mmCIF file of C-alpha atoms in Angstrom:
data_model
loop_
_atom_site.group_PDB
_atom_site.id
_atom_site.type_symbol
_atom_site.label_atom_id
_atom_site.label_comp_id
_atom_site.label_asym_id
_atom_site.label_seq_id
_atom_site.Cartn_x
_atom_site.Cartn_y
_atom_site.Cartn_z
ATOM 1 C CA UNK A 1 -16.361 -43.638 -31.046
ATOM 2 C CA UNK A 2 -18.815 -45.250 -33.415
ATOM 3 C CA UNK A 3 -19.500 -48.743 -33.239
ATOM 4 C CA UNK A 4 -17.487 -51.172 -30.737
ATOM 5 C CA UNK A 5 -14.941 -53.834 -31.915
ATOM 6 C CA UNK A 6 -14.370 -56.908 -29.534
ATOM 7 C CA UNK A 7 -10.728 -54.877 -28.770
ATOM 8 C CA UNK A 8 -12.294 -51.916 -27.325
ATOM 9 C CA UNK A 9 -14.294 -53.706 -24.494
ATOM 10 C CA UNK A 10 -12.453 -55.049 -21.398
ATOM 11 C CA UNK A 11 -15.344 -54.685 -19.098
ATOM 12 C CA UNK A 12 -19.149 -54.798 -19.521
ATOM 13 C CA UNK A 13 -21.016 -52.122 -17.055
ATOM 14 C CA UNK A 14 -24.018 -53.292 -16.343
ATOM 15 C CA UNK A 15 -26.699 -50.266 -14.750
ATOM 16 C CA UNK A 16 -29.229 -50.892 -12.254
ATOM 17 C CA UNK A 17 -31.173 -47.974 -10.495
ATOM 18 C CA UNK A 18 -31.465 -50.675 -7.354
ATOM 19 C CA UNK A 19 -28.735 -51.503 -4.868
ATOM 20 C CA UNK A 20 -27.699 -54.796 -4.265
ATOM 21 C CA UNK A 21 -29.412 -55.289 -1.097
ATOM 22 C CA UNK A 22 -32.722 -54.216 -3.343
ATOM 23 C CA UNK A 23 -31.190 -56.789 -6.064
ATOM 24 C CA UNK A 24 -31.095 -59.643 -3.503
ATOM 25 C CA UNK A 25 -31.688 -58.755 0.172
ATOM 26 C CA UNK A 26 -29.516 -61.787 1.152
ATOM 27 C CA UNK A 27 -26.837 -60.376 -0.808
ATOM 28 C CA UNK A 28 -24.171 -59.647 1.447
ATOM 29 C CA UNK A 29 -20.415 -58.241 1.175
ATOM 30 C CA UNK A 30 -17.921 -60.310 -0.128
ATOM 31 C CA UNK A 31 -20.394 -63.061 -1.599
ATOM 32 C CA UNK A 32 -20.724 -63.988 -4.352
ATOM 33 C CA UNK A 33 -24.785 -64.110 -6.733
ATOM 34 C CA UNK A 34 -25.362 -65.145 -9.985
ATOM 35 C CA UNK A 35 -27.970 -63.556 -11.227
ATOM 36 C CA UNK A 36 -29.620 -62.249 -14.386
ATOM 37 C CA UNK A 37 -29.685 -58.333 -15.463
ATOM 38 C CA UNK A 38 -31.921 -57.113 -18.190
ATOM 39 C CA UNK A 39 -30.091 -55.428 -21.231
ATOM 40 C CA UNK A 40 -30.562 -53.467 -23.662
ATOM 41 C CA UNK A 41 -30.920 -55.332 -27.584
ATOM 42 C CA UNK A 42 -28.460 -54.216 -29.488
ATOM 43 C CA UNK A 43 -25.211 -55.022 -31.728
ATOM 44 C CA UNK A 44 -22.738 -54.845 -28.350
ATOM 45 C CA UNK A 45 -24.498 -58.120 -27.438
ATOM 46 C CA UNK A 46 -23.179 -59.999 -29.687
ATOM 47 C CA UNK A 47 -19.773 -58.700 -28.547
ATOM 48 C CA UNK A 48 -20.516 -60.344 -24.983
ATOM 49 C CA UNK A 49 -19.034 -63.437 -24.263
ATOM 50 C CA UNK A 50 -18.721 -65.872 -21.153
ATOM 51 C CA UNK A 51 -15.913 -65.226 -18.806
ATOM 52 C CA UNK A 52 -15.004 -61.348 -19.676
ATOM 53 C CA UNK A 53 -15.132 -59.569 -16.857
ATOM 54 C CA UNK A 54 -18.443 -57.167 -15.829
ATOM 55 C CA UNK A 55 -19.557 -54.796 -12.950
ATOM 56 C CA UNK A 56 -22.350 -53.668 -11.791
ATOM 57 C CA UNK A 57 -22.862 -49.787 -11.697
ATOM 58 C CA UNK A 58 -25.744 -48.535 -9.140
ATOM 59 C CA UNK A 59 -26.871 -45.463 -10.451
ATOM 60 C CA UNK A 60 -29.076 -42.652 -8.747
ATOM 61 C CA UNK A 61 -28.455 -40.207 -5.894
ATOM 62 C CA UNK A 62 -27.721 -42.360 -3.489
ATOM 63 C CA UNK A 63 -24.173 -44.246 -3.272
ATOM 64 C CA UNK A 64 -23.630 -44.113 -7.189
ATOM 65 C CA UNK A 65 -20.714 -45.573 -8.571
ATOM 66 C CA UNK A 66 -19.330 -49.679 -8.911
ATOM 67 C CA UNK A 67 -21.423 -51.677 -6.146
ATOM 68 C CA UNK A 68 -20.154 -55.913 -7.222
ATOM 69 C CA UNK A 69 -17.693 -57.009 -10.030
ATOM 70 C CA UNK A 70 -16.951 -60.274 -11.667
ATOM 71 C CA UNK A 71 -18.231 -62.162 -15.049
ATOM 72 C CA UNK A 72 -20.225 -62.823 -17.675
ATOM 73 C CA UNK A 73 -21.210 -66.926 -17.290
ATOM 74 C CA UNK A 74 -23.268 -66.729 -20.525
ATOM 75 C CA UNK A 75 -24.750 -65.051 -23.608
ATOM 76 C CA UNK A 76 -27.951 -63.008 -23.675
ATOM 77 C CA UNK A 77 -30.837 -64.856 -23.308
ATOM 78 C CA UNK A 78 -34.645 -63.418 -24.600
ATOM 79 C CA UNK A 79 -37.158 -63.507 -22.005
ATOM 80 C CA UNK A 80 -40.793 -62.129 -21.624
ATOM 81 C CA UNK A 81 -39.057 -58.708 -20.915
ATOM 82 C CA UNK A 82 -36.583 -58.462 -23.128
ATOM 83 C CA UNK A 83 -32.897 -59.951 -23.124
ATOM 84 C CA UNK A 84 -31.212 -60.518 -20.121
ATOM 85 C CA UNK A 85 -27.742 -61.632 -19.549
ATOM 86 C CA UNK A 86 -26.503 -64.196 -16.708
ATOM 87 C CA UNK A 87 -23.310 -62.801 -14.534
ATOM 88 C CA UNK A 88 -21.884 -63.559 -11.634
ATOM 89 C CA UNK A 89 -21.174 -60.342 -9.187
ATOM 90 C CA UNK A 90 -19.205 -60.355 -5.839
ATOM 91 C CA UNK A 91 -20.294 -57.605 -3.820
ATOM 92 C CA UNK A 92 -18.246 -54.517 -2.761
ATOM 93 C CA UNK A 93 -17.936 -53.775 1.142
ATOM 94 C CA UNK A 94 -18.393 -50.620 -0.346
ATOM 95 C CA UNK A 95 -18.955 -48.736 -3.433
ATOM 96 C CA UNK A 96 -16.264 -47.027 -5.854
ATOM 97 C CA UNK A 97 -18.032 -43.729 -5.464
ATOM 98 C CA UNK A 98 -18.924 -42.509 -8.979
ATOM 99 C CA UNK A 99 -17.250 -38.646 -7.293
ATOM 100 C CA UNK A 100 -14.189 -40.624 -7.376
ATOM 101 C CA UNK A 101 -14.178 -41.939 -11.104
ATOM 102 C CA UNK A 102 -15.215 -38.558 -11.791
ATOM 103 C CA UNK A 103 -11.749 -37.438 -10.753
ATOM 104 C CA UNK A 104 -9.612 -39.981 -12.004
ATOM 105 C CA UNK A 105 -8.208 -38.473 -15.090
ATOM 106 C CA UNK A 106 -8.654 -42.144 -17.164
ATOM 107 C CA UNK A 107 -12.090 -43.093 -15.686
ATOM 108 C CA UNK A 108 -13.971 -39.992 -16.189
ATOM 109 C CA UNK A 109 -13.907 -40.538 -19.637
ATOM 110 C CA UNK A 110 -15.792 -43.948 -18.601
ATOM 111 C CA UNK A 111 -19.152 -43.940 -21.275
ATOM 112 C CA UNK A 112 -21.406 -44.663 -17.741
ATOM 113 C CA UNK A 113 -19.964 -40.978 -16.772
ATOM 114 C CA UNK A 114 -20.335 -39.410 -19.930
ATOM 115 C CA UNK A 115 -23.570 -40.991 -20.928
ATOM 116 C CA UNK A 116 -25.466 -41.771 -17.917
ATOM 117 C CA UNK A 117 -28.793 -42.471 -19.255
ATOM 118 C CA UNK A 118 -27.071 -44.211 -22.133
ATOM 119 C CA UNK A 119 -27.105 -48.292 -23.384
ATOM 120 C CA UNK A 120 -27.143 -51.304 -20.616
ATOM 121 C CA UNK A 121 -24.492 -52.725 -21.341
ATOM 122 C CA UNK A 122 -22.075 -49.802 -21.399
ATOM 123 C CA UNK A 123 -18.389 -50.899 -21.364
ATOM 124 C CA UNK A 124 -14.672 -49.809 -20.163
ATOM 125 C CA UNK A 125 -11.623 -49.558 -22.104
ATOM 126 C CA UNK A 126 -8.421 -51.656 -20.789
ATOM 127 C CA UNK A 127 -7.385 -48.306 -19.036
ATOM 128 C CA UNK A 128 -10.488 -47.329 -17.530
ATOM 129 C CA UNK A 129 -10.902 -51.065 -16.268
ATOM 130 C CA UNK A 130 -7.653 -51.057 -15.112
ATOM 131 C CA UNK A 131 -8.685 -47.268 -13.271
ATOM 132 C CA UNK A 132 -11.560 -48.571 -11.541
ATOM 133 C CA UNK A 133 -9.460 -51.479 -10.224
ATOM 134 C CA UNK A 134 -7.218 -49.519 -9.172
ATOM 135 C CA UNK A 135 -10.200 -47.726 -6.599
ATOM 136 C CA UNK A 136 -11.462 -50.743 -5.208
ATOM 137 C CA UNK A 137 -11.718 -51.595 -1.489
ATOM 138 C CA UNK A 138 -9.504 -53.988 -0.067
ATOM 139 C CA UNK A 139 -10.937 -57.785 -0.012
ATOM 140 C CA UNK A 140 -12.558 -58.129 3.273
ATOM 141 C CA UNK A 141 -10.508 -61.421 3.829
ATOM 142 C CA UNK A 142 -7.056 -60.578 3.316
ATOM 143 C CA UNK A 143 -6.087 -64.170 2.996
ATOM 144 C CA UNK A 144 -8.158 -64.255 0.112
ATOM 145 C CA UNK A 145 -5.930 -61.537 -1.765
ATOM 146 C CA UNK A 146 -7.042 -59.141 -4.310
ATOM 147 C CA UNK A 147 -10.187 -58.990 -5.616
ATOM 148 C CA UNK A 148 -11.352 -61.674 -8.608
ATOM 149 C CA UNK A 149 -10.983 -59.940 -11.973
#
């Protein structure tokens, strides 16, 4: 695939080589942070948009894989670093391992697996969104029901 069309994305991935207790040691399961995550400038930020759904993919060799899901609240925004962009992430009692994407036969093909080192934001098809959904944990809080998505 070349370039992306606003079609092709149904999640943003955002990387971090920090997990979320790194990211925010208050951070705990189930909650709910907005914060901001540094990107990388490119066209695909112009395909971002407030309310589409993002996750946030720890990489490294410790507990890879999707660590907090939820949404964009906002467009990139320049700062002294470079652009970041402002989500809003509930965290995972526990990770989709990145062993398990690896052998789902939709999210392997996932542009975080293929390309690891590759742009921030990286992105998920409608099937591969719908794969990693699929491997989430169940909500802590039953009552609550699934996940936000």
């Amino acid at each position: 695939m070349s370039r992306l069309g606003p079609g092709d994305v149904a999640c943003w991935v955002l990387k971090s080589t920090r997990p979320p207790e790194l990211i925010d040691p208050g951070w705990r399961e189930g909650t709910v942070l907005g914060l901001t995550r540094c990107v990388r400038r490119s066209y695909r930020l112009d395909l971002v948009h407030p309310g589409q759904p993002c996750l946030l993919w720890v990489s490294g060799r410790t507990d890879p894989g999707v660590h907090a899901l939820g949404e964009v609240t906002g467009g990139a925004e320049e700062r002294d670093g470079g652009p970041v962009l402002p989500v809003r992430l509930t965290r995972l009692p526990s990770p989709v391992a990145r062993a398990d994407l690896l052998a789902d036969p939709v999210a392997r093909d996932a542009e975080v697996l293929r390309m690891p080192a590759g742009s921030n934001p990286s992105w998920l098809s409608p099937q591969q969104y719908a794969a990693v959904l699929a491997h989430l944990p169940p909500h802590p809080d039953a009552a609550l029901g699934p996940w936000p998505v």
